[in-house]
CSV table of C-alpha atoms in Angstrom, one decimal:
chain,number,residue,atom,x,y,z
A,3,MET,CA,-176.0,101.5,39.2
A,4,LEU,CA,-172.4,102.0,40.5
A,5,GLU,CA,-172.8,105.9,40.3
A,6,THR,CA,-176.1,105.7,42.3
A,7,SER,CA,-174.6,103.4,44.8
A,8,ALA,CA,-171.5,105.6,45.2
A,9,ARG,CA,-173.8,108.6,45.8
A,10,LEU,CA,-175.7,106.7,48.4
A,11,LEU,CA,-172.6,106.0,50.4
A,12,ARG,CA,-171.6,109.6,50.0
A,13,LEU,CA,-175.1,110.6,51.3
A,14,LEU,CA,-174.8,108.4,54.1
A,15,SER,CA,-171.3,109.7,55.0
A,16,LEU,CA,-172.7,113.3,55.1
A,17,LEU,CA,-175.6,112.3,57.2
A,18,GLN,CA,-173.4,110.6,59.7
A,19,ALA,CA,-171.0,113.7,59.8
A,20,HIS,CA,-173.7,116.4,60.5
A,21,ARG,CA,-176.6,116.6,62.8
A,22,GLU,CA,-179.1,118.0,60.1
A,23,TRP,CA,-178.8,118.9,56.5
A,24,SER,CA,-181.3,120.9,54.4
A,25,GLY,CA,-182.1,119.4,51.0
A,26,ALA,CA,-180.5,122.2,49.2
A,27,ASP,CA,-177.3,121.7,51.0
A,28,LEU,CA,-177.3,118.0,50.3
A,29,ALA,CA,-178.1,118.5,46.6
A,30,ASP,CA,-175.2,121.0,46.4
A,31,ARG,CA,-172.7,118.7,48.1
A,32,LEU,CA,-173.8,115.7,45.8
A,33,GLY,CA,-174.1,117.6,42.6
A,34,VAL,CA,-177.8,116.6,42.0
A,35,THR,CA,-181.2,118.0,42.3
A,36,PRO,CA,-183.2,118.2,45.6
A,37,ARG,CA,-185.7,115.7,43.8
A,38,THR,CA,-182.7,113.2,43.5
A,39,VAL,CA,-181.8,113.8,47.1
A,40,ARG,CA,-185.4,112.8,48.2
A,41,ARG,CA,-185.3,109.6,46.0
A,42,ASP,CA,-181.9,108.8,47.5
A,43,VAL,CA,-183.3,109.3,51.0
A,44,ASP,CA,-186.1,106.9,50.2
A,45,ARG,CA,-183.6,104.4,49.0
A,46,LEU,CA,-181.6,104.5,52.3
A,47,ARG,CA,-184.8,104.1,54.2
A,48,GLU,CA,-185.5,100.9,52.1
A,49,LEU,CA,-182.1,99.6,53.1
A,50,GLY,CA,-183.0,100.1,56.8
A,51,TYR,CA,-181.3,103.4,57.5
A,52,PRO,CA,-183.6,105.5,59.5
A,53,VAL,CA,-183.4,109.0,57.9
A,54,ASN,CA,-185.7,111.7,59.6
A,55,ALA,CA,-187.2,114.4,57.5
A,56,SER,CA,-188.7,117.7,58.9
A,57,PRO,CA,-190.8,119.8,56.6
A,58,GLY,CA,-190.7,123.7,56.2
A,59,THR,CA,-188.2,126.3,55.3
A,60,GLY,CA,-186.0,125.4,58.5
A,61,GLY,CA,-186.4,121.7,57.9
A,62,GLY,CA,-183.9,119.1,56.8
A,63,TYR,CA,-182.6,115.5,57.0
A,64,GLN,CA,-181.1,113.9,60.0
A,65,LEU,CA,-179.9,110.3,60.5
A,66,GLY,CA,-181.9,108.5,63.1
A,67,ALA,CA,-180.7,106.7,66.3
A,68,GLY,CA,-177.8,104.3,65.9
A,69,ALA,CA,-179.4,101.4,67.8
A,70,GLU,CA,-181.8,101.0,64.8
A,71,LEU,CA,-179.0,101.0,62.1
A,72,PRO,CA,-178.0,97.7,60.4
A,73,PRO,CA,-175.0,96.0,61.9
A,74,LEU,CA,-171.6,96.9,60.7
A,75,LEU,CA,-170.1,94.4,58.4
A,76,LEU,CA,-167.3,93.4,60.8
A,77,ASP,CA,-167.3,90.7,63.2
A,78,ASP,CA,-167.1,91.6,67.0
A,79,ASP,CA,-163.4,91.2,67.4
A,80,GLU,CA,-162.7,93.1,64.2
A,81,ALA,CA,-164.9,96.0,65.3
A,82,VAL,CA,-163.3,96.1,68.8
A,83,ALA,CA,-159.9,96.0,67.1
A,84,VAL,CA,-160.9,99.0,64.9
A,85,ALA,CA,-162.3,101.0,67.8
A,86,VAL,CA,-159.1,100.4,69.9
A,87,GLY,CA,-156.9,101.5,67.0
A,88,LEU,CA,-158.9,104.7,66.6
A,89,ARG,CA,-158.8,105.5,70.3
A,90,THR,CA,-155.1,104.9,70.4
A,91,ALA,CA,-154.6,107.1,67.4
A,92,ALA,CA,-156.6,109.8,68.8
A,93,GLY,CA,-154.1,110.0,71.8
A,94,GLN,CA,-151.0,109.9,69.8
A,95,GLY,CA,-150.6,113.6,69.4
A,96,ILE,CA,-149.9,113.5,65.7
A,97,ASP,CA,-151.1,116.5,63.8
A,98,GLY,CA,-154.2,115.8,61.9
A,99,ILE,CA,-154.7,112.3,63.2
A,100,GLY,CA,-156.3,112.8,66.6
A,101,GLU,CA,-159.4,114.8,65.3
A,102,THR,CA,-159.9,112.4,62.4
A,103,SER,CA,-159.7,109.4,64.6
A,104,VAL,CA,-162.2,110.9,67.1
A,105,ARG,CA,-164.7,111.6,64.1
A,106,ALA,CA,-164.2,108.0,62.9
A,107,LEU,CA,-164.7,106.5,66.1
A,108,ALA,CA,-167.8,108.4,66.6
A,109,LYS,CA,-169.2,107.2,63.3
A,110,LEU,CA,-168.1,103.5,64.2
A,111,GLU,CA,-169.9,103.7,67.5
A,112,GLN,CA,-173.1,105.0,65.9
A,113,VAL,CA,-173.6,102.1,63.7
A,114,LEU,CA,-172.5,99.3,66.1
A,115,PRO,CA,-175.3,97.0,67.4
A,116,GLY,CA,-176.2,97.8,71.0
A,117,PRO,CA,-174.4,94.9,72.9
A,118,LEU,CA,-171.1,95.5,70.9
A,119,ARG,CA,-171.4,99.3,71.4
A,120,ARG,CA,-171.5,98.8,75.2
A,121,ARG,CA,-168.3,96.6,75.0
A,122,VAL,CA,-166.4,99.2,73.0
A,123,SER,CA,-167.9,102.0,75.3
A,124,ALA,CA,-166.6,100.1,78.4
A,125,LEU,CA,-163.1,99.7,76.9
A,126,ASN,CA,-163.0,103.4,76.2
A,127,ALA,CA,-164.3,104.5,79.6
A,128,PHE,CA,-162.0,102.1,81.6
A,129,THR,CA,-158.7,102.6,79.8
A,130,VAL,CA,-156.0,105.2,80.7
A,131,PRO,CA,-153.6,106.1,77.9
A,132,MET,CA,-149.8,106.1,78.6
A,133,LEU,CA,-148.5,106.5,75.1
A,134,ARG,CA,-145.5,107.9,73.6
A,135,GLY,CA,-144.4,105.5,70.9
A,136,PRO,CA,-145.7,102.5,68.6
A,137,LEU,CA,-149.2,101.1,69.3
A,138,PRO,CA,-149.4,98.4,71.9
A,139,SER,CA,-148.4,94.8,71.1
A,140,SER,CA,-151.0,92.2,70.1
A,141,VAL,CA,-153.6,91.3,72.7
A,142,ASP,CA,-156.8,89.3,72.3
A,143,PRO,CA,-159.5,91.9,71.8
A,144,GLY,CA,-162.1,89.6,73.5
A,145,VAL,CA,-159.8,89.6,76.7
A,146,LEU,CA,-159.7,93.4,76.6
A,147,THR,CA,-163.3,93.8,76.4
A,148,GLU,CA,-163.9,91.3,79.1
A,149,LEU,CA,-161.6,93.1,81.5
A,150,ALA,CA,-163.1,96.3,80.6
A,151,ASN,CA,-166.7,95.2,81.2
A,152,LEU,CA,-165.6,93.7,84.6
A,153,CYS,CA,-164.0,97.2,85.6
A,154,ARG,CA,-167.1,98.8,84.6
A,155,ASP,CA,-169.4,96.3,86.4
A,156,THR,CA,-167.2,96.2,89.4
A,157,GLU,CA,-167.1,92.4,89.4
A,158,ARG,CA,-164.4,90.2,90.5
A,159,LEU,CA,-162.1,88.6,87.9
A,160,ARG,CA,-160.7,85.2,88.0
A,161,PHE,CA,-157.7,84.3,85.8
A,162,GLU,CA,-154.6,82.4,85.2
A,163,TYR,CA,-151.4,84.4,85.1
A,164,ARG,CA,-148.0,83.7,83.6
A,165,ASP,CA,-145.4,85.3,85.5
A,166,ARG,CA,-142.2,86.6,84.1
A,167,PRO,CA,-139.4,83.9,84.1
A,168,HIS,CA,-136.5,84.8,86.5
A,169,SER,CA,-133.1,83.1,87.1
A,170,ARG,CA,-134.7,81.3,90.1
A,171,THR,CA,-136.5,78.1,89.1
A,172,THR,CA,-138.9,78.1,92.1
A,173,SER,CA,-140.6,80.8,94.2
A,174,SER,CA,-140.3,80.9,98.0
A,175,GLY,CA,-143.4,78.8,98.0
A,176,GLY,CA,-142.2,76.1,95.8
A,177,THR,CA,-144.2,77.2,92.7
A,178,PRO,CA,-141.9,77.1,89.4
A,179,ILE,CA,-141.2,80.8,88.4
A,180,GLY,CA,-143.0,81.6,85.2
A,181,ALA,CA,-145.6,78.8,85.7
A,182,PRO,CA,-149.3,79.8,85.5
A,183,THR,CA,-150.9,80.7,88.8
A,184,ARG,CA,-154.6,81.3,89.6
A,185,ARG,CA,-155.4,84.8,90.7
A,186,SER,CA,-158.6,86.5,92.0
A,187,VAL,CA,-158.8,90.3,91.8
A,188,GLU,CA,-161.0,93.3,91.8
A,189,PRO,CA,-160.2,95.0,88.5
A,190,HIS,CA,-160.2,98.7,88.4
A,191,ARG,CA,-158.6,100.2,85.0
A,192,LEU,CA,-156.8,99.2,82.0
A,193,VAL,CA,-153.7,101.2,81.1
A,194,CYS,CA,-152.0,101.0,77.6
A,195,SER,CA,-148.3,101.8,77.1
A,196,GLU,CA,-146.4,102.2,73.8
A,197,ARG,CA,-145.8,98.3,73.7
A,198,ARG,CA,-148.2,96.8,76.4
A,199,TRP,CA,-151.6,96.7,78.1
A,200,TYR,CA,-151.8,96.6,81.8
A,201,LEU,CA,-154.5,95.9,84.4
A,202,VAL,CA,-154.5,97.6,87.6
A,203,ALA,CA,-156.3,95.6,90.1
A,204,TRP,CA,-156.7,94.8,93.9
A,205,ASP,CA,-155.2,91.3,94.5
A,206,LEU,CA,-157.5,89.5,97.1
A,207,ASP,CA,-154.8,87.1,97.9
A,208,ARG,CA,-152.0,89.5,98.4
A,209,ASP,CA,-154.2,92.1,99.9
A,210,ASP,CA,-152.6,94.9,97.8
A,211,TRP,CA,-152.7,96.7,94.5
A,212,ARG,CA,-151.0,94.9,91.6
A,213,THR,CA,-150.3,95.5,88.0
A,214,PHE,CA,-150.7,92.6,85.4
A,215,ARG,CA,-149.7,92.4,81.8
A,216,VAL,CA,-152.9,91.7,79.8
A,217,ASP,CA,-151.0,89.4,77.3
A,218,ARG,CA,-150.3,87.1,80.2
A,219,ILE,CA,-153.9,86.9,81.4
A,220,THR,CA,-156.3,84.0,80.6
A,221,PRO,CA,-159.7,84.7,82.2
A,222,LYS,CA,-161.3,81.8,83.9
A,223,PRO,CA,-165.1,82.4,84.3
A,224,PRO,CA,-167.4,82.4,86.0
A,225,HIS,CA,-166.4,85.8,87.5
A,226,GLY,CA,-168.0,87.5,90.5
A,227,PRO,CA,-169.3,88.5,92.9
A,228,ARG,CA,-169.7,92.2,92.6
A,229,PHE,CA,-167.6,94.2,94.9
A,230,GLU,CA,-167.5,98.0,96.3
A,231,PRO,CA,-164.7,99.9,94.4
A,232,ARG,CA,-161.7,100.8,96.4
A,233,ARG,CA,-159.8,104.0,96.4
A,234,PRO,CA,-157.2,103.7,93.6
A,235,PRO,CA,-153.5,103.4,94.4
A,236,ALA,CA,-152.8,106.8,92.7
A,237,ASP,CA,-154.7,109.7,91.0
A,238,ASP,CA,-152.5,109.4,87.9
A,239,LEU,CA,-152.6,105.7,87.0
A,240,ALA,CA,-150.6,106.2,83.9
A,241,ALA,CA,-147.7,107.5,86.1
A,242,TYR,CA,-148.4,104.6,88.8
A,243,VAL,CA,-148.1,102.0,86.0
A,244,SER,CA,-145.0,103.9,84.4
A,245,LYS,CA,-143.2,103.6,87.7
A,246,GLY,CA,-144.1,100.0,88.3
A,247,VAL,CA,-143.0,98.7,85.0
A,248,SER,CA,-139.9,101.0,84.8
A,249,THR,CA,-138.7,101.0,88.4
A,250,ARG,CA,-140.5,98.8,90.9
A,251,ALA,CA,-140.4,95.6,88.9
A,252,TYR,CA,-136.4,95.6,89.0
A,253,ALA,CA,-133.9,94.7,91.6
A,254,SER,CA,-131.9,97.8,91.1
A,255,HIS,CA,-133.2,101.3,91.3
A,256,ALA,CA,-131.5,104.6,90.5
A,257,VAL,CA,-132.4,108.5,90.6
A,258,ILE,CA,-130.4,110.3,88.1
A,259,ARG,CA,-130.2,113.9,87.1
A,260,LEU,CA,-130.2,114.5,83.2
A,261,LEU,CA,-128.5,117.6,82.0
A,262,VAL,CA,-131.2,118.3,79.3
A,263,PRO,CA,-134.7,119.9,79.4
A,264,LEU,CA,-137.5,117.6,80.3
A,265,GLU,CA,-139.1,118.0,76.9
A,266,GLU,CA,-135.9,116.7,75.2
A,267,ALA,CA,-135.4,113.7,77.5
A,268,ALA,CA,-139.0,112.8,77.0
A,269,GLU,CA,-138.5,112.4,73.2
A,270,ARG,CA,-136.1,109.5,73.9
A,271,ILE,CA,-137.3,108.1,77.3
A,272,SER,CA,-140.6,106.0,77.1
A,273,PRO,CA,-142.8,105.9,80.3
A,274,SER,CA,-141.8,102.0,80.3
A,275,ALA,CA,-138.2,102.9,80.5
A,276,GLY,CA,-138.4,105.5,83.3
A,277,THR,CA,-140.3,108.3,84.9
A,278,LEU,CA,-139.2,111.9,84.4
A,279,GLU,CA,-139.8,115.2,86.3
A,280,ALA,CA,-138.5,118.8,85.8
A,281,SER,CA,-135.6,119.9,87.7
A,282,GLY,CA,-135.0,123.5,86.6
A,283,LYS,CA,-135.0,124.8,82.9
A,284,ASP,CA,-132.1,122.8,81.6
A,285,SER,CA,-132.3,119.5,83.4
A,286,CYS,CA,-134.6,116.7,84.7
A,287,ILE,CA,-134.8,113.8,87.0
A,288,LEU,CA,-135.0,110.3,85.9
A,289,ARG,CA,-136.1,107.4,88.2
A,290,THR,CA,-135.6,104.1,86.5
A,291,GLY,CA,-134.5,100.5,87.3
A,292,ALA,CA,-132.6,97.6,85.8
A,293,ALA,CA,-131.9,94.0,86.6
A,294,SER,CA,-128.4,94.9,88.0
A,295,LEU,CA,-126.3,98.0,88.5
A,296,ASP,CA,-124.1,96.7,85.6
A,297,VAL,CA,-127.2,96.8,83.3
A,298,MET,CA,-128.0,100.2,84.7
A,299,VAL,CA,-124.7,101.7,83.6
A,300,ILE,CA,-125.3,100.5,80.1
A,301,HIS,CA,-128.9,101.8,80.1
A,302,VAL,CA,-127.9,105.3,81.4
A,303,MET,CA,-125.0,105.5,78.9
A,304,MET,CA,-127.2,104.6,76.0
A,305,LEU,CA,-129.5,107.6,76.5
A,306,GLY,CA,-126.8,109.8,75.0
A,307,PHE,CA,-127.2,112.5,77.7
A,308,GLU,CA,-124.9,114.1,80.1
A,309,PHE,CA,-125.9,113.0,83.7
A,310,GLU,CA,-125.4,113.1,87.4
A,311,VAL,CA,-126.0,110.1,89.6
A,312,LEU,CA,-128.1,111.1,92.6
A,313,GLU,CA,-128.6,107.7,94.1
A,314,PRO,CA,-127.5,105.0,94.8
A,315,ALA,CA,-123.8,105.6,95.5
A,316,GLU,CA,-123.1,102.1,94.3
A,317,LEU,CA,-124.2,103.1,90.8
A,318,THR,CA,-121.3,105.8,90.7
A,319,GLU,CA,-118.9,103.0,91.7
A,320,ALA,CA,-120.2,100.6,89.1
A,321,ILE,CA,-119.6,103.5,86.5
A,322,ARG,CA,-116.0,103.9,87.7
A,323,THR,CA,-115.5,100.1,87.2
A,324,ALA,CA,-117.0,100.2,83.7
A,325,ARG,CA,-114.8,103.3,82.9
A,326,ASP,CA,-111.6,101.3,84.1
A,327,ARG,CA,-112.7,98.1,82.2
A,328,LEU,CA,-113.0,100.1,79.0
A,329,ALA,CA,-109.5,102.0,79.5
A,330,ARG,CA,-107.9,98.6,80.0
A,331,SER,CA,-109.5,97.4,76.8
A,332,LEU,CA,-108.4,100.4,74.9
A,333,ALA,CA,-104.8,100.0,76.3
A,334,ARG,CA,-104.8,96.3,75.2
A,335,ALA,CA,-105.7,97.5,71.6
A,336,GLY,CA,-102.9,100.0,71.6
A,337,GLU,CA,-105.0,103.1,72.0
A,338,SER,CA,-104.0,104.6,75.2
A,339,GLY,CA,-105.8,107.7,74.4
A,340,PRO,CA,-107.8,109.6,71.7
A,341,ARG,CA,-106.0,110.4,68.4
A,342,THR,CA,-106.3,112.8,65.7
A,343,ARG,CA,-107.2,111.8,62.2
A,344,ASP,CA,-103.4,111.5,61.4
A,345,GLY,CA,-102.7,109.2,64.3
A,346,ALA,CA,-101.3,111.9,66.7
A,347,ASP,CA,-101.8,111.2,70.4
A,348,ARG,CA,-104.2,113.5,72.1
A,349,THR,CA,-104.0,111.9,75.7
A,350,PRO,CA,-104.2,114.6,78.4
A,351,GLY,CA,-100.6,116.0,79.2
A,352,THR,CA,-99.1,115.4,75.6
A,353,ARG,CA,-98.7,117.8,72.8
A,354,SER,CA,-99.5,116.8,69.3
A,355,GLY,CA,-99.3,118.6,65.8
A,356,PRO,CA,-96.6,121.2,64.7
A,357,GLY,CA,-94.1,122.1,67.5
A,358,ALA,CA,-94.7,118.8,69.5
A,359,ALA,CA,-91.7,117.3,71.4
A,360,CYS,CA,-89.9,114.7,69.4
């Protein structure tokens, strides 16, 4: 019985992976006779799988339409989570993973019940990848699919949004910063980065495009009414969101030339940390933001690249201040300059080693 069950699962997998098989090919793959293949096909039909057969020398077996297949043994949120994971993996650019994930996703969508397949399809169609790292952080799959459906159906979204806490306790309107606010928007697209999901939408109250972190969104239906789609804020929404979360969201902005090729910088700088553009063969331009210029200095130094500050001039002054502070710290520690392993001073203007002045 176990051998027969395993063979049936293998047969079903073969039928899902190929448009049509001849009886001889299936028998060869399964290591059985064509007569056993016919019996196994009949068993699959008894289980509810629609397997079509065409007679003649050019005929064969083909799995029927997915809408008639039995439901997958996953609940709705589990199925959505698997579909999101497969789609994300397909865009990671890892050898062997992308193609395999696409095939697995195609099989999953084939056996999903109609309504759930439509939810997953909407999520795929209205999501823009912005990935170059680990998978996005935890987000309620139900919220994701609800937002994707509203993007697809061009239907207004009403939700409660938790803003990022700031040092100030209240906004200019007196609302506590970080406290939930009610929003009404026209949703356009979902964008996923290496750590977050974002919703790009037209904010009706602010009369402008806004980007919202999905993990801070709590939908408050009923939604609607329908709306006429607007022209998006940019053709490249991934770059638009990248600039927003890495630069526009911060008080201090900077433009820096990194003295390394774009490809090398991109391996270390994620889209959430800054936007990159080529600037010759051996350099690139980084546009980024930080809470303050002092934080910016640390951010740039931690990149580990040689660099040149293009703007603002205040950042160059902040770097000088940091340099002087570090020099004073070294002086207080009794290390006025770099030393060799044997302790000889290598401060510019001094000699060390054999022949040095006594």
